[in-house]
PDB file of C-alpha atoms in Angstrom:
ATOM      1  CA  MET A  11     143.713 116.570   1.214  1.00 86.00           C
ATOM      2  CA  PRO A  12     141.519 119.408   0.696  1.00 97.00           C
ATOM      3  CA  THR A  13     141.984 122.761   2.509  1.00 98.00           C
ATOM      4  CA  ALA A  14     139.619 125.294   3.863  1.00 98.00           C
ATOM      5  CA  LEU A  15     140.365 128.745   4.969  1.00 98.00           C
ATOM      6  CA  ILE A  16     138.189 130.423   7.624  1.00 98.00           C
ATOM      7  CA  THR A  17     138.181 134.241   8.733  1.00 98.00           C
ATOM      8  CA  GLY A  18     137.337 134.870  11.920  1.00 97.00           C
ATOM      9  CA  ALA A  19     138.067 131.499  13.085  1.00 96.00           C
ATOM     10  CA  THR A  20     138.950 131.502  16.681  1.00 95.00           C
ATOM     11  CA  ALA A  21     135.301 131.847  18.061  1.00 93.00           C
ATOM     12  CA  GLY A  22     131.585 131.410  17.239  1.00 94.00           C
ATOM     13  CA  ILE A  23     130.437 130.568  13.864  1.00 97.00           C
ATOM     14  CA  GLY A  24     134.102 130.605  12.505  1.00 97.00           C
ATOM     15  CA  ALA A  25     135.333 128.234  15.364  1.00 97.00           C
ATOM     16  CA  ALA A  26     132.148 125.986  14.435  1.00 97.00           C
ATOM     17  CA  PHE A  27     133.183 125.711  10.916  1.00 98.00           C
ATOM     18  CA  ALA A  28     136.632 125.091  11.965  1.00 98.00           C
ATOM     19  CA  ARG A  29     135.129 122.174  13.803  1.00 98.00           C
ATOM     20  CA  ARG A  30     132.998 120.896  11.223  1.00 98.00           C
ATOM     21  CA  LEU A  31     135.202 121.181   8.248  1.00 98.00           C
ATOM     22  CA  ALA A  32     138.344 119.368  10.125  1.00 98.00           C
ATOM     23  CA  ALA A  33     135.855 116.407  10.936  1.00 98.00           C
ATOM     24  CA  ASP A  34     135.188 116.585   7.201  1.00 98.00           C
ATOM     25  CA  GLY A  35     138.961 116.203   6.433  1.00 97.00           C
ATOM     26  CA  PHE A  36     139.808 119.106   5.517  1.00 98.00           C
ATOM     27  CA  SER A  37     143.489 120.984   6.338  1.00 98.00           C
ATOM     28  CA  LEU A  38     142.784 124.032   7.692  1.00 98.00           C
ATOM     29  CA  VAL A  39     143.904 127.897   7.442  1.00 98.00           C
ATOM     30  CA  LEU A  40     142.648 129.821  10.250  1.00 98.00           C
ATOM     31  CA  VAL A  41     142.622 133.406  10.068  1.00 98.00           C
ATOM     32  CA  SER A  42     142.307 135.886  13.096  1.00 97.00           C
ATOM     33  CA  ARG A  43     143.700 139.318  14.598  1.00 95.00           C
ATOM     34  CA  ASP A  44     144.600 137.108  17.837  1.00 95.00           C
ATOM     35  CA  GLU A  45     147.868 135.101  17.448  1.00 96.00           C
ATOM     36  CA  ALA A  46     147.985 133.626  20.665  1.00 96.00           C
ATOM     37  CA  ARG A  47     144.406 132.322  20.327  1.00 96.00           C
ATOM     38  CA  LEU A  48     144.835 130.946  16.967  1.00 97.00           C
ATOM     39  CA  ALA A  49     147.691 128.688  18.175  1.00 97.00           C
ATOM     40  CA  GLU A  50     145.513 127.446  20.969  1.00 97.00           C
ATOM     41  CA  THR A  51     142.689 126.688  18.653  1.00 97.00           C
ATOM     42  CA  ALA A  52     145.061 125.343  15.964  1.00 98.00           C
ATOM     43  CA  ASP A  53     146.435 122.805  18.819  1.00 97.00           C
ATOM     44  CA  ARG A  54     142.839 121.767  20.083  1.00 97.00           C
ATOM     45  CA  LEU A  55     141.928 121.014  16.396  1.00 98.00           C
ATOM     46  CA  LYS A  56     144.989 119.194  15.289  1.00 98.00           C
ATOM     47  CA  GLN A  57     144.367 116.736  18.689  1.00 97.00           C
ATOM     48  CA  ARG A  58     140.869 116.170  18.236  1.00 97.00           C
ATOM     49  CA  TYR A  59     140.657 115.566  14.267  1.00 97.00           C
ATOM     50  CA  GLY A  60     144.196 114.827  13.191  1.00 97.00           C
ATOM     51  CA  VAL A  61     144.462 117.371  10.487  1.00 97.00           C
ATOM     52  CA  ALA A  62     146.970 119.965   9.380  1.00 98.00           C
ATOM     53  CA  VAL A  63     146.249 123.436  10.930  1.00 98.00           C
ATOM     54  CA  GLU A  64     147.730 126.581   9.564  1.00 98.00           C
ATOM     55  CA  ILE A  65     147.573 130.008  11.300  1.00 98.00           C
ATOM     56  CA  LEU A  66     147.559 133.675   9.339  1.00 98.00           C
ATOM     57  CA  PRO A  67     147.235 136.206  11.945  1.00 98.00           C
ATOM     58  CA  ALA A  68     145.839 139.170  10.164  1.00 98.00           C
ATOM     59  CA  ASP A  69     143.738 142.134  10.577  1.00 97.00           C
ATOM     60  CA  LEU A  70     141.347 142.186   7.688  1.00 98.00           C
ATOM     61  CA  ALA A  71     140.394 145.741   8.443  1.00 97.00           C
ATOM     62  CA  THR A  72     144.138 146.702   7.126  1.00 97.00           C
ATOM     63  CA  ASP A  73     145.426 146.541   3.785  1.00 97.00           C
ATOM     64  CA  GLN A  74     148.548 144.656   4.750  1.00 98.00           C
ATOM     65  CA  GLY A  75     146.219 142.032   6.610  1.00 98.00           C
ATOM     66  CA  LEU A  76     144.035 141.742   3.837  1.00 98.00           C
ATOM     67  CA  GLU A  77     146.842 141.430   1.224  1.00 98.00           C
ATOM     68  CA  ASP A  78     148.624 138.509   3.566  1.00 98.00           C
ATOM     69  CA  VAL A  79     145.190 136.694   3.666  1.00 98.00           C
ATOM     70  CA  GLU A  80     144.703 137.286  -0.417  1.00 98.00           C
ATOM     71  CA  ALA A  81     147.979 135.882  -1.102  1.00 98.00           C
ATOM     72  CA  ARG A  82     147.239 132.782   0.752  1.00 98.00           C
ATOM     73  CA  VAL A  83     143.904 132.255  -0.917  1.00 98.00           C
ATOM     74  CA  ARG A  84     145.705 132.577  -4.079  1.00 97.00           C
ATOM     75  CA  ASP A  85     148.115 129.769  -3.334  1.00 96.00           C
ATOM     76  CA  GLY A  86     145.273 127.349  -3.145  1.00 95.00           C
ATOM     77  CA  VAL A  87     142.022 126.763  -1.106  1.00 98.00           C
ATOM     78  CA  ASP A  88     139.109 124.436  -1.851  1.00 98.00           C
ATOM     79  CA  PHE A  89     136.695 126.077   0.903  1.00 98.00           C
ATOM     80  CA  LEU A  90     136.626 129.715   1.895  1.00 98.00           C
ATOM     81  CA  VAL A  91     134.489 130.772   4.661  1.00 98.00           C
ATOM     82  CA  ASN A  92     134.121 134.704   4.903  1.00 98.00           C
ATOM     83  CA  ASN A  93     133.322 134.851   8.498  1.00 98.00           C
ATOM     84  CA  ALA A  94     135.111 137.875  10.251  1.00 97.00           C
ATOM     85  CA  GLY A  95     132.730 140.507  11.007  1.00 95.00           C
ATOM     86  CA  PHE A  96     131.614 142.974  13.963  1.00 91.00           C
ATOM     87  CA  GLY A  97     129.058 145.148  15.171  1.00 86.00           C
ATOM     88  CA  HIS A  98     128.674 148.711  16.602  1.00 79.00           C
ATOM     89  CA  PRO A  99     126.941 149.155  19.733  1.00 74.00           C
ATOM     90  CA  GLY A 100     125.546 152.659  18.764  1.00 76.00           C
ATOM     91  CA  ARG A 101     123.500 153.937  15.925  1.00 80.00           C
ATOM     92  CA  PHE A 102     124.402 155.250  12.635  1.00 79.00           C
ATOM     93  CA  LEU A 103     124.516 158.946  13.858  1.00 78.00           C
ATOM     94  CA  GLU A 104     126.774 157.773  16.746  1.00 84.00           C
ATOM     95  CA  VAL A 105     129.345 155.776  15.329  1.00 88.00           C
ATOM     96  CA  PRO A 106     132.717 157.449  14.167  1.00 90.00           C
ATOM     97  CA  VAL A 107     132.974 157.300  10.385  1.00 93.00           C
ATOM     98  CA  GLU A 108     136.345 155.379  10.532  1.00 93.00           C
ATOM     99  CA  GLU A 109     134.700 152.667  12.602  1.00 93.00           C
ATOM    100  CA  GLU A 110     131.863 152.574   9.785  1.00 94.00           C
ATOM    101  CA  ARG A 111     134.617 152.520   7.230  1.00 96.00           C
ATOM    102  CA  ARG A 112     136.521 149.710   9.002  1.00 96.00           C
ATOM    103  CA  MET A 113     133.144 147.753   8.940  1.00 96.00           C
ATOM    104  CA  LEU A 114     132.774 148.044   5.342  1.00 97.00           C
ATOM    105  CA  LYS A 115     136.510 147.079   4.975  1.00 98.00           C
ATOM    106  CA  VAL A 116     135.882 143.814   6.683  1.00 98.00           C
ATOM    107  CA  HIS A 117     132.102 142.916   5.932  1.00 98.00           C
ATOM    108  CA  CYS A 118     132.520 143.750   2.105  1.00 98.00           C
ATOM    109  CA  GLU A 119     136.174 144.663   0.645  1.00 98.00           C
ATOM    110  CA  ALA A 120     137.556 141.780   2.289  1.00 98.00           C
ATOM    111  CA  VAL A 121     134.555 139.298   1.098  1.00 98.00           C
ATOM    112  CA  LEU A 122     134.878 140.600  -2.279  1.00 98.00           C
ATOM    113  CA  ARG A 123     138.654 140.440  -2.639  1.00 98.00           C
ATOM    114  CA  LEU A 124     138.906 137.011  -1.103  1.00 98.00           C
ATOM    115  CA  THR A 125     136.430 135.584  -2.805  1.00 98.00           C
ATOM    116  CA  LEU A 126     137.907 137.095  -6.261  1.00 98.00           C
ATOM    117  CA  ALA A 127     141.148 135.543  -5.033  1.00 98.00           C
ATOM    118  CA  ALA A 128     139.679 131.992  -4.576  1.00 98.00           C
ATOM    119  CA  LEU A 129     137.639 131.546  -7.748  1.00 98.00           C
ATOM    120  CA  PRO A 130     140.251 131.216 -10.431  1.00 97.00           C
ATOM    121  CA  GLY A 131     142.021 128.180  -8.486  1.00 97.00           C
ATOM    122  CA  MET A 132     138.680 126.364  -7.975  1.00 98.00           C
ATOM    123  CA  ARG A 133     137.680 127.006 -11.617  1.00 96.00           C
ATOM    124  CA  SER A 134     140.859 125.351 -12.705  1.00 96.00           C
ATOM    125  CA  ARG A 135     140.618 122.407 -10.403  1.00 96.00           C
ATOM    126  CA  GLY A 136     137.100 122.232 -11.274  1.00 95.00           C
ATOM    127  CA  ARG A 137     135.775 122.267  -7.483  1.00 97.00           C
ATOM    128  CA  GLY A 138     135.110 124.461  -4.687  1.00 98.00           C
ATOM    129  CA  ALA A 139     132.885 126.247  -2.357  1.00 98.00           C
ATOM    130  CA  VAL A 140     132.632 129.586  -0.914  1.00 98.00           C
ATOM    131  CA  ILE A 141     130.227 130.541   2.003  1.00 98.00           C
ATOM    132  CA  ASN A 142     129.895 134.312   3.169  1.00 98.00           C
ATOM    133  CA  VAL A 143     128.512 134.660   6.553  1.00 98.00           C
ATOM    134  CA  ALA A 144     125.867 137.539   6.171  1.00 98.00           C
ATOM    135  CA  SER A 145     122.869 137.843   8.358  1.00 96.00           C
ATOM    136  CA  VAL A 146     119.244 137.731   9.035  1.00 95.00           C
ATOM    137  CA  ALA A 147     120.086 141.616   9.378  1.00 93.00           C
ATOM    138  CA  ALA A 148     120.477 141.798   5.813  1.00 95.00           C
ATOM    139  CA  PHE A 149     116.823 141.481   5.025  1.00 94.00           C
ATOM    140  CA  PHE A 150     115.813 144.567   7.626  1.00 90.00           C
ATOM    141  CA  ASN A 151     117.128 147.935   7.881  1.00 84.00           C
ATOM    142  CA  ARG A 152     119.652 148.504  10.818  1.00 79.00           C
ATOM    143  CA  GLY A 153     122.153 150.933   9.904  1.00 88.00           C
ATOM    144  CA  THR A 154     125.832 149.994   8.272  1.00 93.00           C
ATOM    145  CA  TYR A 155     125.453 146.628   9.805  1.00 93.00           C
ATOM    146  CA  SER A 156     122.507 145.437   7.977  1.00 94.00           C
ATOM    147  CA  ALA A 157     123.396 147.397   4.840  1.00 96.00           C
ATOM    148  CA  SER A 158     126.703 145.616   4.493  1.00 97.00           C
ATOM    149  CA  LYS A 159     125.051 142.393   5.144  1.00 97.00           C
ATOM    150  CA  ALA A 160     122.715 143.021   2.548  1.00 97.00           C
ATOM    151  CA  TRP A 161     125.475 143.375   0.196  1.00 98.00           C
ATOM    152  CA  VAL A 162     127.004 140.143   0.881  1.00 98.00           C
ATOM    153  CA  VAL A 163     123.725 138.420   0.094  1.00 98.00           C
ATOM    154  CA  ASN A 164     123.472 140.258  -3.303  1.00 98.00           C
ATOM    155  CA  PHE A 165     127.246 139.648  -4.002  1.00 98.00           C
ATOM    156  CA  SER A 166     127.148 136.064  -3.191  1.00 98.00           C
ATOM    157  CA  GLU A 167     123.906 135.524  -5.327  1.00 98.00           C
ATOM    158  CA  SER A 168     125.200 137.669  -8.271  1.00 98.00           C
ATOM    159  CA  VAL A 169     128.802 135.607  -8.132  1.00 98.00           C
ATOM    160  CA  ALA A 170     127.162 132.123  -8.105  1.00 98.00           C
ATOM    161  CA  MET A 171     124.920 133.266 -11.065  1.00 97.00           C
ATOM    162  CA  GLU A 172     128.140 134.571 -13.130  1.00 96.00           C
ATOM    163  CA  VAL A 173     130.001 131.566 -12.335  1.00 96.00           C
ATOM    164  CA  ASP A 174     127.206 129.281 -13.129  1.00 93.00           C
ATOM    165  CA  ASP A 175     129.242 125.887 -12.193  1.00 96.00           C
ATOM    166  CA  PRO A 176     127.151 123.135 -10.068  1.00 94.00           C
ATOM    167  CA  LYS A 177     130.905 122.099  -9.054  1.00 96.00           C
ATOM    168  CA  ILE A 178     131.761 125.285  -7.429  1.00 98.00           C
ATOM    169  CA  ARG A 179     129.350 126.204  -4.667  1.00 98.00           C
ATOM    170  CA  ILE A 180     128.667 130.075  -3.528  1.00 98.00           C
ATOM    171  CA  MET A 181     126.351 130.640  -0.899  1.00 98.00           C
ATOM    172  CA  ALA A 182     125.350 133.387   1.593  1.00 98.00           C
ATOM    173  CA  LEU A 183     124.666 132.589   5.202  1.00 98.00           C
ATOM    174  CA  CYS A 184     122.248 134.528   6.827  1.00 98.00           C
ATOM    175  CA  PRO A 185     122.041 133.622  10.683  1.00 96.00           C
ATOM    176  CA  GLY A 186     119.857 135.254  13.353  1.00 92.00           C
ATOM    177  CA  PHE A 187     120.955 135.759  16.998  1.00 87.00           C
ATOM    178  CA  VAL A 188     123.368 133.032  17.555  1.00 89.00           C
ATOM    179  CA  ARG A 189     125.357 132.485  21.093  1.00 74.00           C
ATOM    180  CA  THR A 190     128.870 133.713  20.419  1.00 64.00           C
ATOM    181  CA  GLU A 191     130.902 136.435  21.647  1.00 56.00           C
ATOM    182  CA  PHE A 192     129.678 138.719  18.920  1.00 56.00           C
ATOM    183  CA  HIS A 193     127.381 140.812  20.766  1.00 48.00           C
ATOM    184  CA  GLN A 194     129.648 141.019  23.945  1.00 56.00           C
ATOM    185  CA  ARG A 195     132.568 142.208  21.995  1.00 59.00           C
ATOM    186  CA  ALA A 196     130.223 144.882  20.447  1.00 45.00           C
ATOM    187  CA  SER A 197     128.962 145.894  23.878  1.00 48.00           C
ATOM    188  CA  MET A 198     125.463 145.302  22.645  1.00 53.00           C
ATOM    189  CA  ASP A 199     122.675 144.908  25.524  1.00 58.00           C
ATOM    190  CA  VAL A 200     120.967 141.603  24.341  1.00 60.00           C
ATOM    191  CA  SER A 201     119.026 141.023  27.381  1.00 58.00           C
ATOM    192  CA  GLY A 202     115.779 141.951  25.677  1.00 60.00           C
ATOM    193  CA  ILE A 203     116.184 138.980  23.093  1.00 67.00           C
ATOM    194  CA  PRO A 204     113.938 136.037  24.143  1.00 61.00           C
ATOM    195  CA  GLY A 205     115.652 132.781  24.949  1.00 71.00           C
ATOM    196  CA  PHE A 206     113.855 130.926  22.228  1.00 64.00           C
ATOM    197  CA  MET A 207     115.420 132.975  19.443  1.00 75.00           C
ATOM    198  CA  TRP A 208     118.900 132.234  20.403  1.00 77.00           C
ATOM    199  CA  LEU A 209     120.731 129.595  18.102  1.00 92.00           C
ATOM    200  CA  LYS A 210     123.814 127.584  18.637  1.00 95.00           C
ATOM    201  CA  ALA A 211     126.743 127.862  16.219  1.00 96.00           C
ATOM    202  CA  ASP A 212     127.666 124.170  15.567  1.00 96.00           C
ATOM    203  CA  ASP A 213     123.702 123.940  14.634  1.00 96.00           C
ATOM    204  CA  VAL A 214     124.030 126.850  12.054  1.00 97.00           C
ATOM    205  CA  VAL A 215     127.013 125.413  10.116  1.00 98.00           C
ATOM    206  CA  ASN A 216     125.519 122.329  10.127  1.00 98.00           C
ATOM    207  CA  GLU A 217     122.093 123.563   8.463  1.00 98.00           C
ATOM    208  CA  ALA A 218     124.593 125.729   6.331  1.00 98.00           C
ATOM    209  CA  MET A 219     126.505 122.592   4.987  1.00 98.00           C
ATOM    210  CA  ARG A 220     123.374 120.722   3.987  1.00 98.00           C
ATOM    211  CA  ASP A 221     122.197 123.962   2.312  1.00 98.00           C
ATOM    212  CA  LEU A 222     125.342 124.436   0.245  1.00 98.00           C
ATOM    213  CA  ALA A 223     125.401 120.335  -0.661  1.00 98.00           C
ATOM    214  CA  ARG A 224     121.513 121.223  -1.729  1.00 97.00           C
ATOM    215  CA  GLY A 225     122.813 124.086  -4.295  1.00 97.00           C
ATOM    216  CA  LYS A 226     121.141 126.795  -2.220  1.00 98.00           C
ATOM    217  CA  LEU A 227     122.479 130.525  -2.705  1.00 98.00           C
ATOM    218  CA  VAL A 228     120.891 131.757   0.371  1.00 98.00           C
ATOM    219  CA  SER A 229     120.723 129.904   3.839  1.00 98.00           C
ATOM    220  CA  ILE A 230     118.576 130.952   6.441  1.00 98.00           C
ATOM    221  CA  PRO A 231     119.283 128.586   9.193  1.00 95.00           C
ATOM    222  CA  ASP A 232     115.940 127.465  11.496  1.00 92.00           C
ATOM    223  CA  LEU A 233     112.477 127.534  10.788  1.00 94.00           C
ATOM    224  CA  ARG A 234     112.022 130.284  13.206  1.00 92.00           C
ATOM    225  CA  TYR A 235     114.385 132.858  11.065  1.00 91.00           C
ATOM    226  CA  LYS A 236     112.815 131.546   7.686  1.00 95.00           C
ATOM    227  CA  LEU A 237     109.464 132.757   9.261  1.00 93.00           C
ATOM    228  CA  VAL A 238     110.763 135.925  10.499  1.00 89.00           C
ATOM    229  CA  VAL A 239     112.141 136.933   7.113  1.00 92.00           C
ATOM    230  CA  ALA A 240     108.998 135.700   5.181  1.00 91.00           C
ATOM    231  CA  VAL A 241     106.910 137.798   7.256  1.00 86.00           C
ATOM    232  CA  GLY A 242     109.578 140.865   7.082  1.00 78.00           C
ATOM    233  CA  ARG A 243     108.980 140.630   3.229  1.00 77.00           C
ATOM    234  CA  LEU A 244     105.142 140.568   3.560  1.00 73.00           C
ATOM    235  CA  VAL A 245     104.613 143.597   6.020  1.00 64.00           C
ATOM    236  CA  PRO A 246     105.284 147.201   5.237  1.00 56.00           C
ATOM    237  CA  ARG A 247     108.909 147.761   5.667  1.00 60.00           C
ATOM    238  CA  ARG A 248     108.068 150.850   8.435  1.00 59.00           C
ATOM    239  CA  VAL A 249     106.323 147.834  10.389  1.00 50.00           C
ATOM    240  CA  ALA A 250     109.504 145.371   9.819  1.00 50.00           C
ATOM    241  CA  GLN A 251     111.628 148.326  10.806  1.00 57.00           C
ATOM    242  CA  GLN A 252     109.742 148.861  14.152  1.00 55.00           C
ATOM    243  CA  VAL A 253     109.934 145.132  14.855  1.00 51.00           C
ATOM    244  CA  SER A 254     113.462 145.208  14.081  1.00 51.00           C
ATOM    245  CA  ASN A 255     114.313 147.833  16.560  1.00 55.00           C
ATOM    246  CA  THR A 256     112.158 146.520  19.174  1.00 50.00           C
ATOM    247  CA  LEU A 257     114.381 143.143  19.007  1.00 49.00           C
ATOM    248  CA  GLY A 258     117.500 144.731  18.269  1.00 49.00           C
ATOM    249  CA  ARG A 259     120.343 146.383  20.646  1.00 47.00           C
ATOM    250  CA  ARG A 260     118.418 147.953  23.590  1.00 42.00           C
TER     251      ARG A 260
END
């Protein structure tokens, strides 16, 4: 039975990936900081899908946590989902530098190291997949968050081109606003976001899996956000920035 490891696996997009991959017959390794919540999530998945579920409590913002997950990935995973991430409620000049460094550790260093840990085994087995969860914000300018997600997109495309193996899929997933705990945890006021702009996590994951099967390097779920990104690339960057500021945190 193939194995999938998912970071940030207890809520939102990570939990949706866990459900989808369990339904597809994968054994799971779930990574999150909250051990109690990991155990509850694992029990639900075992009961519903009858798959093996391993839990690995780890904080990817710490060296020890990252090393622990890195070691487990090297032991062998067939599908890696780098989903762990978070946002800041304040603008760039309002955020302490240690929090910015923590974001780069989770969004960039963890994605780099876990992807690098997974690929040798995937190449030796002649199969595998890596999905790095980025954001539509990667195509706009919104402080360290969007900059880190832009790095995830570029990194994923670059690695996919270097690996150059149709049996090993590497893709960046760039969702828009998704109904998860993300904004609440970051203490962001999203009351100004229109209801039609929100996506469901399960829909995002299902479209991501379709795009992965098609060999896409970047997945932007839902036509609404495909249009947002397309228009954002056509209009002057300052105009796109103003629109992003209007739709972003208040």
